[in-house]
């Protein structure tokens, strides 16, 4: 038998996790797969489970002073149906899984699972999202690229819950999001690309580039982005140089979904296509 707790608010949940080793379960779409056993046998939860998906403090989506705040327990469907969420974020969550899974899968679960193929991650890296972690001793605000430290690894403490994700929404007029998988839906990414830029009068004012499933975590580089912004305009030669620079930091592996060469080649093609389109 699995022991479970259903706290009625965040404080109660934080008190529970400060006293006892537990497993936090939000939508359960990652956990139920990871802990499944043979048919007819309950999944292996070796510690009590704390259900957090219905905690109201984790369900808000607000927009204030250019900051979009998304509660960690908001599902992909809730995010896709919220008018405060920009279209490019909606597109990202709508490419995940199937409608049934999207009704359960939460953005907090996708982040805390910390897989390099997590579909929300390239956009959240590109947007320099900040995660708010809460425990009984207070809150910590951690940039997403410091939170995830390897495949499936992050720095959350046992007494913390990811409460919300804060995104400073800027105006981007050139957006390209591509998830390359075996099928259009219900397939994990072989690779993914997120490009966001603001181009005005032919000048690149801002640019964010992120690649998923081609390294131990999401690949991006503030240094290269700043070099592009400094140039303002880019020639064909510049694009080749930028591709070479990203080629040095994109380090995919061969696995059951794809080959490293394919992953890297398509990432660089998408990058080249996107940069050419900017100009
Ligand atoms: C059929 C199927 C298809 C899928 N397709 C995709 C896909 O296309 N793209 C994709 O990216 N993913 C996919 N997934 C994976 C999964 O749906 C997502 O990663 C989802 O966002 C996980 O969210 P969840 O709420 O279900 O997480 P859960 O399974 O509840 O939790 C995942 C992990 O995060 C922790 N956690 C969850 N919320 C919090 C919180 N607020 N604070 C602290 N820790 C927390 C849990 O303890 C656990 O370790 C798929 C899964 C299935 C079953």
PDB file of C-alpha atoms in Angstrom, residues 199-204 232-234 278-279:
ATOM      1  CA  UNK A 199      14.775  43.118 -34.829  1.00  0.00           C
ATOM      2  CA  UNK A 200      14.120  46.781 -35.493  1.00  0.00           C
ATOM      3  CA  UNK A 201      15.020  48.654 -38.694  1.00  0.00           C
ATOM      4  CA  UNK A 202      17.204  45.707 -39.677  1.00  0.00           C
ATOM      5  CA  UNK A 203      19.122  45.780 -36.385  1.00  0.00           C
ATOM      6  CA  UNK A 204      19.136  42.894 -33.901  1.00  0.00           C
ATOM      7  CA  UNK A 232      23.542  44.398 -34.723  1.00  0.00           C
ATOM      8  CA  UNK A 233      23.512  43.068 -38.273  1.00  0.00           C
ATOM      9  CA  UNK A 234      24.945  39.793 -39.495  1.00  0.00           C
ATOM     10  CA  UNK A 278      16.403  37.666 -39.177  1.00  0.00           C
ATOM     11  CA  UNK A 279      18.285  39.499 -41.861  1.00  0.00           C
TER      12      UNK A 279
END
